mmCIF file of C-alpha atoms and ligand atoms in Angstrom:
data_model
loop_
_atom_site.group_PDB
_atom_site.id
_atom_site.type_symbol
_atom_site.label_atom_id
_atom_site.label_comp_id
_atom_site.label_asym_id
_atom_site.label_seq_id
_atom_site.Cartn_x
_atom_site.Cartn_y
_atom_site.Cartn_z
ATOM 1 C CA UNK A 15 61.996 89.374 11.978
ATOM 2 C CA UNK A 16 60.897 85.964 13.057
ATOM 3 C CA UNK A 17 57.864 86.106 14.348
ATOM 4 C CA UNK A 18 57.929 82.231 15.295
ATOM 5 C CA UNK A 19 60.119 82.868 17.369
ATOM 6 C CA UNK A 20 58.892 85.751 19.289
ATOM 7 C CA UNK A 21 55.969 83.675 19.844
ATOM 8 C CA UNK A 22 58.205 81.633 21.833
ATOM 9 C CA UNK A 23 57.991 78.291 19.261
ATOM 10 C CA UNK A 24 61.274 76.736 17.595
ATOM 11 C CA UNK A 25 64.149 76.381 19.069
ATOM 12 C CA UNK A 26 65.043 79.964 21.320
ATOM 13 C CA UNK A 27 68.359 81.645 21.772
ATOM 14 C CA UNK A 28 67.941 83.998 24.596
ATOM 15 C CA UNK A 29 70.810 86.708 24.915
ATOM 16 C CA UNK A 30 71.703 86.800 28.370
ATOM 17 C CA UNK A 31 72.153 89.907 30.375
ATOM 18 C CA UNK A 32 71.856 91.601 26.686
ATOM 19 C CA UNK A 33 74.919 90.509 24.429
ATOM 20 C CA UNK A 34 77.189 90.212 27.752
ATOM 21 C CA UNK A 35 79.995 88.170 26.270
ATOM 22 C CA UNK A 36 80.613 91.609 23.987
ATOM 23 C CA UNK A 37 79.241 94.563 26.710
ATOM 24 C CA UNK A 38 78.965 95.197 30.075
ATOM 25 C CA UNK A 39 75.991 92.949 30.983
ATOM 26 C CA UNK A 40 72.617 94.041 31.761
ATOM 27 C CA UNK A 41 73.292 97.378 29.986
ATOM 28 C CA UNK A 42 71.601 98.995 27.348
ATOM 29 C CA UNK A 43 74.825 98.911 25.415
ATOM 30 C CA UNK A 44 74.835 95.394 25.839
ATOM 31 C CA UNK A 45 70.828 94.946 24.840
ATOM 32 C CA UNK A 46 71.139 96.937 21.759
ATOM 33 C CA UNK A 47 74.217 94.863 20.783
ATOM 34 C CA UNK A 48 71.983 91.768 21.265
ATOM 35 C CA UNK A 49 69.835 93.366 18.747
ATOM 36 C CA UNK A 50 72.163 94.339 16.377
ATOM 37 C CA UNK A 51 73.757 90.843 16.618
ATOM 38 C CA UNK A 52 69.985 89.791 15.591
ATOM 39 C CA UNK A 53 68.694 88.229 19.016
ATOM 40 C CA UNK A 54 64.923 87.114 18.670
ATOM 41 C CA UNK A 55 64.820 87.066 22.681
ATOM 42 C CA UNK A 56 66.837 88.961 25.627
ATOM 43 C CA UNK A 57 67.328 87.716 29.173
ATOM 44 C CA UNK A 58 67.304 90.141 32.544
ATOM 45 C CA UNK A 59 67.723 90.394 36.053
ATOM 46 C CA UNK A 60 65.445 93.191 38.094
ATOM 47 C CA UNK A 61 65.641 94.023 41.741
ATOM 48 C CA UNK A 62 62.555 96.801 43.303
ATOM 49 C CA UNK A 63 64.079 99.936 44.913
ATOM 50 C CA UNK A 64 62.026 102.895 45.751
ATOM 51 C CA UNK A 65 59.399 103.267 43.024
ATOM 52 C CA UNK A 66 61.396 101.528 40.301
ATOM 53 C CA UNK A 67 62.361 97.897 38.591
ATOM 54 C CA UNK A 68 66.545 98.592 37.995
ATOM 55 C CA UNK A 69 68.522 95.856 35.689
ATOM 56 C CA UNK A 70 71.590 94.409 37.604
ATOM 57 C CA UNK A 71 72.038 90.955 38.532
ATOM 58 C CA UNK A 72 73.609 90.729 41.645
ATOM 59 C CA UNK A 73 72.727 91.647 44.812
ATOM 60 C CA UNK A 74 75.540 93.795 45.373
ATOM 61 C CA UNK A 75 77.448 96.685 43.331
ATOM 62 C CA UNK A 76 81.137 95.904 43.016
ATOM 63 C CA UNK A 77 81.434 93.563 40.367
ATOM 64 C CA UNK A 78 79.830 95.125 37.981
ATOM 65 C CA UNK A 79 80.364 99.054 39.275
ATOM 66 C CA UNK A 80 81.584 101.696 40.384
ATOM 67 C CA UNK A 81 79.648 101.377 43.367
ATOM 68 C CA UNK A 82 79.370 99.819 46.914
ATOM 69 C CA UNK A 83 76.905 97.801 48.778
ATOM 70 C CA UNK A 84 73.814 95.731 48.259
ATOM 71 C CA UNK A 85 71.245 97.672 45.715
ATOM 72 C CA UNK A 86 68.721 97.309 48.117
ATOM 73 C CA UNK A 87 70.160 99.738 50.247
ATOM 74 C CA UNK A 88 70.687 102.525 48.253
ATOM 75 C CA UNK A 89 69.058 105.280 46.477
ATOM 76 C CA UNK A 90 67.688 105.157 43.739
ATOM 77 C CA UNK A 91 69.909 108.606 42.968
ATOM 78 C CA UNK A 92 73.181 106.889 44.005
ATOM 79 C CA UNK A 93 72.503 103.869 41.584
ATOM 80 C CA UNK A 94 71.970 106.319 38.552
ATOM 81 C CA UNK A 95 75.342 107.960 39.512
ATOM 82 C CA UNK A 96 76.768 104.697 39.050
ATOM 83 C CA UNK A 97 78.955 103.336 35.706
ATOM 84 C CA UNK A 98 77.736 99.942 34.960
ATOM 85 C CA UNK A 99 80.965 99.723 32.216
ATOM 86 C CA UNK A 100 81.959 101.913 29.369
ATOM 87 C CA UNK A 101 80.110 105.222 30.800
ATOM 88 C CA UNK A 102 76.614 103.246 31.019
ATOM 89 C CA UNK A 103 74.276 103.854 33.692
ATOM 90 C CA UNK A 104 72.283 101.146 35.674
ATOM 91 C CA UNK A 105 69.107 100.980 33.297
ATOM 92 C CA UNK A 106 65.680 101.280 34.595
ATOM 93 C CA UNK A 107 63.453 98.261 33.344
ATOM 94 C CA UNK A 108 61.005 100.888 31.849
ATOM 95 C CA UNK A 109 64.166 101.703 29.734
ATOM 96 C CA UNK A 110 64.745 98.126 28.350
ATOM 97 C CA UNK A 111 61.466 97.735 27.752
ATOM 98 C CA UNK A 112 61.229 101.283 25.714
ATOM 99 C CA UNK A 113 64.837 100.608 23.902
ATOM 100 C CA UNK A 114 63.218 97.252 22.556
ATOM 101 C CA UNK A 115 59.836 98.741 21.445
ATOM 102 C CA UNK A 116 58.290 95.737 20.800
ATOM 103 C CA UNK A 117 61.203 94.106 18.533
ATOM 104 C CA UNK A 118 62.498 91.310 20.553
ATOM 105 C CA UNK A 119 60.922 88.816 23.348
ATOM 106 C CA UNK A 120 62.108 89.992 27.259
ATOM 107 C CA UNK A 121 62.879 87.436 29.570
ATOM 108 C CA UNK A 122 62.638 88.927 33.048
ATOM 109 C CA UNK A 123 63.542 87.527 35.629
ATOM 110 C CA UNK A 124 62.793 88.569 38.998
ATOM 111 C CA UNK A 125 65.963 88.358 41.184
ATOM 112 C CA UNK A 126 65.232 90.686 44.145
ATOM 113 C CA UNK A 127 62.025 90.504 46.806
ATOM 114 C CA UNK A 128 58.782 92.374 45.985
ATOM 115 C CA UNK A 129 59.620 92.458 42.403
ATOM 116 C CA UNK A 130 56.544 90.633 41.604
ATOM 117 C CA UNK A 131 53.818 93.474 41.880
ATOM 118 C CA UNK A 132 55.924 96.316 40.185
ATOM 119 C CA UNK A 133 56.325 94.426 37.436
ATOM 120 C CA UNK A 134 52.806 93.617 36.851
ATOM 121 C CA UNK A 135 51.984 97.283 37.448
ATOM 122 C CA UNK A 136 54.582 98.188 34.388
ATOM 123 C CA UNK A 137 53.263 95.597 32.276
ATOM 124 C CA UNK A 138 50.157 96.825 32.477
ATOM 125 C CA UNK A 139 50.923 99.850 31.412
ATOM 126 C CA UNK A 140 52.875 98.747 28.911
ATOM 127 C CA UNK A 141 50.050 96.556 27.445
ATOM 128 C CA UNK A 142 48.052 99.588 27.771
ATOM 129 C CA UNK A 143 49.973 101.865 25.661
ATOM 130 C CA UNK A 144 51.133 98.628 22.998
ATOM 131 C CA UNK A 145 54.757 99.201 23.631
ATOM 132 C CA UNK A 146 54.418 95.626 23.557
ATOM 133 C CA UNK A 147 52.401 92.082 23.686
ATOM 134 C CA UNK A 148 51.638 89.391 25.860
ATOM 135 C CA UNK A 149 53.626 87.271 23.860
ATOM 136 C CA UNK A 150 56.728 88.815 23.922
ATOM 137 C CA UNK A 151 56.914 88.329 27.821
ATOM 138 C CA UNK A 152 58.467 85.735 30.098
ATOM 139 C CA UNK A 153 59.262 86.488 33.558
ATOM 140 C CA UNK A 154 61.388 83.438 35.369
ATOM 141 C CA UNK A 155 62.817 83.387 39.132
ATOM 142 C CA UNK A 156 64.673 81.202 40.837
ATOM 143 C CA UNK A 157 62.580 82.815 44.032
ATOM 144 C CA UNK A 158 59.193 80.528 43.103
ATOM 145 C CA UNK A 159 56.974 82.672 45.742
ATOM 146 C CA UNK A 160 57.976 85.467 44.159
ATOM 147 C CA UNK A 161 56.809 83.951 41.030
ATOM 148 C CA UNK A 162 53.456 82.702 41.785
ATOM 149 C CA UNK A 163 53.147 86.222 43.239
ATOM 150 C CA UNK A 164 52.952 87.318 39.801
ATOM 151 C CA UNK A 165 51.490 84.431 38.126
ATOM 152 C CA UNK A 166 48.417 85.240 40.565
ATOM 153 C CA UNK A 167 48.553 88.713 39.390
ATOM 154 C CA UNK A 168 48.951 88.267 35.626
ATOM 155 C CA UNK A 169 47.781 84.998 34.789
ATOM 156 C CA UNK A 170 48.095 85.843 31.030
ATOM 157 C CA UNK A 171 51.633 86.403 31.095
ATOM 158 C CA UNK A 172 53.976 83.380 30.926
ATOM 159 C CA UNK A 173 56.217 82.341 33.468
ATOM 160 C CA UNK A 174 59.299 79.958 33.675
ATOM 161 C CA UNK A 175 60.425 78.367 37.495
ATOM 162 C CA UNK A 176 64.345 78.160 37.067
ATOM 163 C CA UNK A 177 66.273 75.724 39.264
ATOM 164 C CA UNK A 178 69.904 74.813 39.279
ATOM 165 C CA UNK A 179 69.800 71.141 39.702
ATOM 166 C CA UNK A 180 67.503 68.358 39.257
ATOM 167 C CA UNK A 181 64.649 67.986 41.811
ATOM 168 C CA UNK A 182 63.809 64.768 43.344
ATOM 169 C CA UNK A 183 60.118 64.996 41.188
ATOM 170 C CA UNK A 184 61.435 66.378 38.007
ATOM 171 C CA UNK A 185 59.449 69.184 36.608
ATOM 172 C CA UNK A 186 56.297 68.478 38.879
ATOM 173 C CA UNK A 187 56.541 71.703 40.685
ATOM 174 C CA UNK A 188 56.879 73.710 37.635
ATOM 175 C CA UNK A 189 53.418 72.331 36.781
ATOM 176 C CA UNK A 190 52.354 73.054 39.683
ATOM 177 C CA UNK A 191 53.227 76.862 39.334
ATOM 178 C CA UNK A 192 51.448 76.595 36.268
ATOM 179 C CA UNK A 193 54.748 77.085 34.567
ATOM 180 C CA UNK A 194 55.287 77.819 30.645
ATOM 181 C CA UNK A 195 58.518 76.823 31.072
ATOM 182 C CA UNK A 196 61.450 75.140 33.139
ATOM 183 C CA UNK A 197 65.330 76.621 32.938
ATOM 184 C CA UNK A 198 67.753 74.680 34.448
ATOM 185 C CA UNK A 199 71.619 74.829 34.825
ATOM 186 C CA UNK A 200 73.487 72.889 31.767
ATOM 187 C CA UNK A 201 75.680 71.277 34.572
ATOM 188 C CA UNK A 202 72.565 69.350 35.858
ATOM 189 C CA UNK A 203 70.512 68.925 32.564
ATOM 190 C CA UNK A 204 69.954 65.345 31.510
ATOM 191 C CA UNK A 205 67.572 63.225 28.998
ATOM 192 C CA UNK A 206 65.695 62.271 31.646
ATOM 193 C CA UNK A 207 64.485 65.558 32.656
ATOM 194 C CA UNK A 208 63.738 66.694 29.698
ATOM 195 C CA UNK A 209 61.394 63.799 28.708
ATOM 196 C CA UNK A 210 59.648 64.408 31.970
ATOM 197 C CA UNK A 211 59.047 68.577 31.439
ATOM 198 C CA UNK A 212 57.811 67.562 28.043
ATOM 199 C CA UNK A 213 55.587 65.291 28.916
ATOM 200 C CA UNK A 214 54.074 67.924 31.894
ATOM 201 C CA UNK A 215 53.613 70.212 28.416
ATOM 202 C CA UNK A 216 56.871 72.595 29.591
ATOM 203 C CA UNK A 217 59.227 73.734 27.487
ATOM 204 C CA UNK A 218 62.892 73.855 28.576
ATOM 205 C CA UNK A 219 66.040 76.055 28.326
ATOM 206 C CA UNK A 220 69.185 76.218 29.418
ATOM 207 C CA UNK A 221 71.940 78.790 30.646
ATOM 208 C CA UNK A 222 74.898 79.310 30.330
ATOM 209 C CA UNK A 223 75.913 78.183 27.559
ATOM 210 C CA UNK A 224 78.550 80.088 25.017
ATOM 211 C CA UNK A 225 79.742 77.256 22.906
ATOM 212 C CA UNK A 226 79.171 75.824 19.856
ATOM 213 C CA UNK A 227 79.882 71.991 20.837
ATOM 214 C CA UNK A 228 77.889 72.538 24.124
ATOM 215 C CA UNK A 229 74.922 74.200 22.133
ATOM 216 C CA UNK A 230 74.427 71.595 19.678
ATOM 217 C CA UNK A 231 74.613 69.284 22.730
ATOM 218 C CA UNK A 232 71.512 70.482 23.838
ATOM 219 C CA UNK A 233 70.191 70.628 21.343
ATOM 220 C CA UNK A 234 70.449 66.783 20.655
ATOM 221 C CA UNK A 235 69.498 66.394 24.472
ATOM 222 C CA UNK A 236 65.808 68.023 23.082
ATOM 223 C CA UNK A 237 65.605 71.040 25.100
ATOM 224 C CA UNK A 238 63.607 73.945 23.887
ATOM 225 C CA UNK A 239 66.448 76.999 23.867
ATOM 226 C CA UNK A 240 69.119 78.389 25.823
ATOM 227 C CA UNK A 241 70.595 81.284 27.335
ATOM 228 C CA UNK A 242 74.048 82.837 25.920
ATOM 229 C CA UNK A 243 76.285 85.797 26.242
ATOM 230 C CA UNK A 244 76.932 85.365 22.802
ATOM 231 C CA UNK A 245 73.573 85.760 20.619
ATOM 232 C CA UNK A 246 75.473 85.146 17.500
ATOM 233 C CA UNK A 247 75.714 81.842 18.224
ATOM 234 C CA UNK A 248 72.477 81.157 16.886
ATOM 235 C CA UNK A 249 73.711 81.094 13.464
ATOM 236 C CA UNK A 250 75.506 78.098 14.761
ATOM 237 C CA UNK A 251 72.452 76.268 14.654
ATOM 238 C CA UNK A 252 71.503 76.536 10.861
ATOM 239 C CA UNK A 253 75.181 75.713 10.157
ATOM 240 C CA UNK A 254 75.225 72.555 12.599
HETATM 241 O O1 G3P B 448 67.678 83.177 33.557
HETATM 242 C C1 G3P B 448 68.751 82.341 33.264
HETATM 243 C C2 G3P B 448 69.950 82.725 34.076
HETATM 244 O O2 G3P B 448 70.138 84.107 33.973
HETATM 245 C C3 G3P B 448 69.789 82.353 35.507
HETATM 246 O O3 G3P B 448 70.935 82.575 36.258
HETATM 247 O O4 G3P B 448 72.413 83.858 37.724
HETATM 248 O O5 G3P B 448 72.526 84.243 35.287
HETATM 249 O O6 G3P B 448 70.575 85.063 36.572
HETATM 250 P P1 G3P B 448 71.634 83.992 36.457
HETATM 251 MG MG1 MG B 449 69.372 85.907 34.973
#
Protein backbone atom coordinates (compact mmCIF):
# COMPACT_ATOMS: atom_id res chain seq x y z
CA UNK A 1 0.00 0.00 0.00
CA UNK A 2 1.08 3.49 -0.79
CA UNK A 3 1.22 5.29 1.98
CA UNK A 4 2.14 8.60 -0.05
CA UNK A 5 -0.69 8.53 -1.26
CA UNK A 6 -3.00 8.05 1.56
CA UNK A 7 -1.34 10.96 2.94
CA UNK A 8 -2.95 12.75 0.24
CA UNK A 9 0.67 13.73 -1.72
CA UNK A 10 1.35 12.64 -5.50
CA UNK A 11 -0.85 12.67 -7.90
CA UNK A 12 -4.59 11.08 -6.42
CA UNK A 13 -7.04 8.89 -8.22
CA UNK A 14 -10.16 9.01 -6.24
CA UNK A 15 -12.78 6.17 -7.12
CA UNK A 16 -15.95 7.80 -7.38
CA UNK A 17 -19.10 6.57 -5.82
CA UNK A 18 -16.77 3.30 -5.13
CA UNK A 19 -15.73 1.62 -8.55
CA UNK A 20 -19.19 2.92 -10.18
CA UNK A 21 -18.25 2.46 -13.80
CA UNK A 22 -18.18 -1.57 -12.75
CA UNK A 23 -21.10 -1.59 -9.67
CA UNK A 24 -23.96 0.03 -8.67
CA UNK A 25 -22.49 3.30 -7.29
CA UNK A 26 -22.22 4.24 -3.80
CA UNK A 27 -22.54 0.55 -2.78
CA UNK A 28 -20.45 -1.52 -0.84
CA UNK A 29 -20.17 -3.81 -3.82
CA UNK A 30 -18.97 -1.04 -5.67
CA UNK A 31 -16.34 0.21 -2.70
CA UNK A 32 -14.88 -3.14 -2.28
CA UNK A 33 -14.44 -3.38 -6.08
CA UNK A 34 -12.56 -0.04 -5.83
CA UNK A 35 -10.37 -1.85 -3.51
CA UNK A 36 -9.85 -4.81 -5.22
CA UNK A 37 -9.15 -2.76 -8.40
CA UNK A 38 -6.33 -1.19 -5.96
CA UNK A 39 -7.86 2.42 -5.29
CA UNK A 40 -5.56 4.44 -2.80
CA UNK A 41 -8.71 6.86 -2.23
CA UNK A 42 -12.72 6.47 -2.51
CA UNK A 43 -15.21 9.25 -3.14
CA UNK A 44 -18.97 9.49 -1.38
CA UNK A 45 -22.06 11.21 -1.14
CA UNK A 46 -23.99 11.25 2.52
CA UNK A 47 -27.36 12.71 3.27
CA UNK A 48 -28.57 12.79 7.54
CA UNK A 49 -31.86 10.91 8.17
CA UNK A 50 -32.99 10.05 11.58
CA UNK A 51 -29.90 9.17 13.62
CA UNK A 52 -27.77 8.08 10.67
CA UNK A 53 -25.20 9.32 7.69
CA UNK A 54 -26.73 6.90 4.51
CA UNK A 55 -24.49 6.77 1.09
CA UNK A 56 -26.64 7.78 -2.00
CA UNK A 57 -26.05 10.63 -4.12
CA UNK A 58 -29.08 12.03 -5.15
CA UNK A 59 -31.66 13.55 -3.51
CA UNK A 60 -34.20 11.28 -4.62
CA UNK A 61 -34.61 7.29 -4.91
CA UNK A 62 -35.52 6.28 -8.45
CA UNK A 63 -32.49 6.30 -10.29
CA UNK A 64 -30.61 4.39 -8.42
CA UNK A 65 -33.59 2.12 -6.58
CA UNK A 66 -36.14 0.41 -6.03
CA UNK A 67 -37.60 3.12 -4.21
CA UNK A 68 -39.64 6.42 -4.36
CA UNK A 69 -39.24 9.88 -3.16
CA UNK A 70 -36.66 12.23 -1.78
CA UNK A 71 -34.42 10.31 1.09
CA UNK A 72 -35.16 12.93 3.30
CA UNK A 73 -38.52 11.89 3.68
CA UNK A 74 -38.36 8.52 4.49
CA UNK A 75 -37.48 6.12 7.11
CA UNK A 76 -34.68 5.12 7.83
CA UNK A 77 -36.48 1.35 7.75
CA UNK A 78 -37.89 1.96 4.23
CA UNK A 79 -34.35 2.97 2.85
CA UNK A 80 -32.78 -0.36 4.23
CA UNK A 81 -35.65 -2.25 2.44
CA UNK A 82 -34.42 -0.71 -0.57
CA UNK A 83 -32.04 -2.51 -3.55
CA UNK A 84 -29.46 -0.05 -4.46
CA UNK A 85 -28.48 -2.72 -7.62
CA UNK A 86 -27.57 -6.33 -7.63
CA UNK A 87 -29.41 -7.18 -4.12
CA UNK A 88 -27.29 -4.31 -2.25
CA UNK A 89 -28.75 -2.31 0.36
CA UNK A 90 -28.33 1.55 0.81
CA UNK A 91 -25.06 1.47 3.06
CA UNK A 92 -24.84 3.30 6.24
CA UNK A 93 -21.60 5.58 6.31
CA UNK A 94 -20.56 3.73 9.57
CA UNK A 95 -20.52 0.72 7.11
CA UNK A 96 -18.07 2.26 4.52
CA UNK A 97 -16.09 3.43 6.97
CA UNK A 98 -15.91 -0.22 8.82
CA UNK A 99 -15.64 -2.16 5.22
CA UNK A 100 -12.43 0.07 4.58
CA UNK A 101 -10.81 -0.37 8.06
CA UNK A 102 -8.35 1.99 7.64
CA UNK A 103 -7.00 0.74 4.05
CA UNK A 104 -7.92 3.44 1.72
CA UNK A 105 -8.42 7.46 2.04
CA UNK A 106 -12.55 8.46 2.19
CA UNK A 107 -13.59 11.36 0.46
CA UNK A 108 -16.93 12.41 1.91
CA UNK A 109 -18.75 14.59 0.73
CA UNK A 110 -21.60 16.10 2.35
CA UNK A 111 -24.55 16.34 -0.12
CA UNK A 112 -27.65 16.67 2.12
CA UNK A 113 -28.39 19.57 5.03
CA UNK A 114 -27.23 18.96 8.63
CA UNK A 115 -24.75 16.49 7.52
CA UNK A 116 -22.05 18.49 9.00
CA UNK A 117 -22.41 17.63 12.83
CA UNK A 118 -23.16 13.81 12.40
CA UNK A 119 -20.29 13.41 10.69
CA UNK A 120 -18.03 14.97 13.11
CA UNK A 121 -19.79 12.99 15.85
CA UNK A 122 -18.79 9.57 13.79
CA UNK A 123 -15.43 10.70 13.22
CA UNK A 124 -14.86 11.10 16.49
CA UNK A 125 -15.65 8.01 17.35
CA UNK A 126 -13.96 6.61 14.81
CA UNK A 127 -10.67 8.39 15.79
CA UNK A 128 -11.45 7.15 19.13
CA UNK A 129 -11.54 3.56 18.49
CA UNK A 130 -8.46 3.89 15.44
CA UNK A 131 -10.70 2.48 12.81
CA UNK A 132 -8.93 5.14 11.16
CA UNK A 133 -6.65 8.52 10.94
CA UNK A 134 -6.90 12.01 10.40
CA UNK A 135 -5.18 11.61 7.35
CA UNK A 136 -7.17 9.37 5.61
CA UNK A 137 -10.15 11.94 5.69
CA UNK A 138 -11.47 14.55 3.29
CA UNK A 139 -14.90 15.73 3.47
CA UNK A 140 -15.87 18.19 0.29
CA UNK A 141 -19.45 19.89 -0.45
CA UNK A 142 -20.61 21.76 -2.95
CA UNK A 143 -23.02 23.26 0.07
CA UNK A 144 -19.89 25.63 1.53
CA UNK A 145 -22.04 26.47 4.87
CA UNK A 146 -22.41 23.16 5.34
CA UNK A 147 -18.76 22.85 5.10
CA UNK A 148 -17.45 25.45 7.31
CA UNK A 149 -20.04 23.89 9.65
CA UNK A 150 -17.69 21.16 9.97
CA UNK A 151 -14.48 22.81 9.41
CA UNK A 152 -15.54 24.81 12.72
CA UNK A 153 -16.18 21.58 14.33
CA UNK A 154 -13.13 19.54 13.28
CA UNK A 155 -10.55 21.84 12.38
CA UNK A 156 -8.04 18.92 12.09
CA UNK A 157 -9.78 17.22 9.46
CA UNK A 158 -9.27 18.41 5.86
CA UNK A 159 -11.76 19.80 3.76
CA UNK A 160 -12.14 20.48 -0.07
CA UNK A 161 -14.95 23.43 -1.38
CA UNK A 162 -16.12 21.86 -4.80
CA UNK A 163 -17.59 24.17 -7.44
CA UNK A 164 -18.69 23.47 -10.95
CA UNK A 165 -17.37 26.39 -12.79
CA UNK A 166 -14.85 28.99 -12.44
CA UNK A 167 -15.57 31.83 -9.94
CA UNK A 168 -15.04 35.36 -10.78
CA UNK A 169 -11.91 35.32 -7.86
CA UNK A 170 -10.51 31.97 -8.62
CA UNK A 171 -9.81 29.88 -5.63
CA UNK A 172 -10.04 32.90 -3.10
CA UNK A 173 -13.00 31.55 -1.33
CA UNK A 174 -11.58 28.20 -0.92
CA UNK A 175 -8.88 29.99 1.11
CA UNK A 176 -11.08 31.57 2.75
CA UNK A 177 -12.83 28.30 4.04
CA UNK A 178 -9.54 27.36 4.98
CA UNK A 179 -9.73 24.78 2.28
CA UNK A 180 -7.14 21.75 1.73
CA UNK A 181 -8.36 21.50 -1.44
CA UNK A 182 -10.47 22.82 -4.53
CA UNK A 183 -12.54 20.18 -6.98
CA UNK A 184 -13.88 21.54 -9.85
CA UNK A 185 -15.83 20.20 -12.94
CA UNK A 186 -13.29 19.11 -15.93
CA UNK A 187 -15.72 21.08 -18.27
CA UNK A 188 -14.63 24.39 -16.55
CA UNK A 189 -10.97 23.54 -15.49
CA UNK A 190 -8.33 25.70 -17.10
CA UNK A 191 -4.41 26.65 -16.58
CA UNK A 192 -5.35 29.59 -15.19
CA UNK A 193 -7.11 28.28 -12.28
CA UNK A 194 -4.94 26.01 -11.43
CA UNK A 195 -1.92 28.39 -11.16
CA UNK A 196 -4.08 30.52 -8.97
CA UNK A 197 -5.25 27.44 -6.28
CA UNK A 198 -1.58 26.65 -6.24
CA UNK A 199 -0.37 29.62 -5.50
CA UNK A 200 -3.30 30.04 -2.44
CA UNK A 201 -1.33 26.54 -1.26
CA UNK A 202 -4.64 24.29 -2.54
CA UNK A 203 -4.42 21.35 -4.16
CA UNK A 204 -6.84 20.53 -7.00
CA UNK A 205 -8.89 17.62 -8.47
CA UNK A 206 -11.11 16.96 -10.86
CA UNK A 207 -14.35 14.79 -11.60
CA UNK A 208 -15.53 13.12 -13.83
CA UNK A 209 -13.23 11.93 -15.63
CA UNK A 210 -13.11 8.08 -17.12
CA UNK A 211 -10.66 8.43 -19.91
CA UNK A 212 -7.36 7.89 -20.60
CA UNK A 213 -6.75 10.95 -23.13
CA UNK A 214 -8.81 13.23 -20.76
CA UNK A 215 -6.73 11.98 -17.65
CA UNK A 216 -3.42 12.60 -18.96
CA UNK A 217 -4.93 15.98 -19.97
CA UNK A 218 -5.08 16.94 -16.60
CA UNK A 219 -2.60 15.87 -15.74
CA UNK A 220 -0.47 18.13 -18.12
CA UNK A 221 -2.97 21.00 -17.05
CA UNK A 222 -1.07 20.40 -13.28
CA UNK A 223 -3.92 19.49 -11.22
CA UNK A 224 -3.41 17.45 -8.15
CA UNK A 225 -5.90 14.17 -8.86
CA UNK A 226 -9.16 13.32 -10.09
CA UNK A 227 -12.25 11.57 -9.56
CA UNK A 228 -13.20 8.33 -11.78
CA UNK A 229 -15.67 5.55 -12.00
CA UNK A 230 -12.99 3.60 -13.21
CA UNK A 231 -10.05 3.30 -10.48
CA UNK A 232 -8.06 1.20 -12.79
CA UNK A 233 -7.28 3.91 -14.68
CA UNK A 234 -4.59 4.83 -12.53
CA UNK A 235 -2.33 2.41 -14.03
CA UNK A 236 -2.78 4.65 -16.97
CA UNK A 237 -0.65 7.05 -15.43
CA UNK A 238 2.66 4.99 -14.98
CA UNK A 239 2.08 3.79 -18.58
CA UNK A 240 1.50 7.47 -20.01
O1 LIG B 1 -16.87 14.95 -5.32
C1 LIG B 1 -16.71 14.97 -6.70
C2 LIG B 1 -18.01 14.72 -7.39
O2 LIG B 1 -18.61 13.60 -6.81
C3 LIG B 1 -18.93 15.89 -7.27
O3 LIG B 1 -20.10 15.74 -8.01
O4 LIG B 1 -22.44 15.12 -8.36
O5 LIG B 1 -20.70 13.37 -8.56
O6 LIG B 1 -21.29 14.27 -6.33
P1 LIG B 1 -21.16 14.57 -7.80
MG1 LIG C 1 -19.89 13.18 -5.07
Amino acid sequence: MRTDVIELNGFIVFAHRGASGHEPENTLRSFKRALELGASWIETDVYAVEHELVVIHDDRLERTTNGTGYVMERSLEYLRSLDAGKGERIPFLRELFELVGGRVGINVELKGPNTAKPLAKLIEELLANRTLTRDQLLVSSFNHRELRKFHELMQEIRIGALIVRIPLFYARFAEKLGAWSVHVSSEFINRRFVADAHRRGLKVYVYTVNDRETLLGMRALGVDGVFTNYPELADELAAG
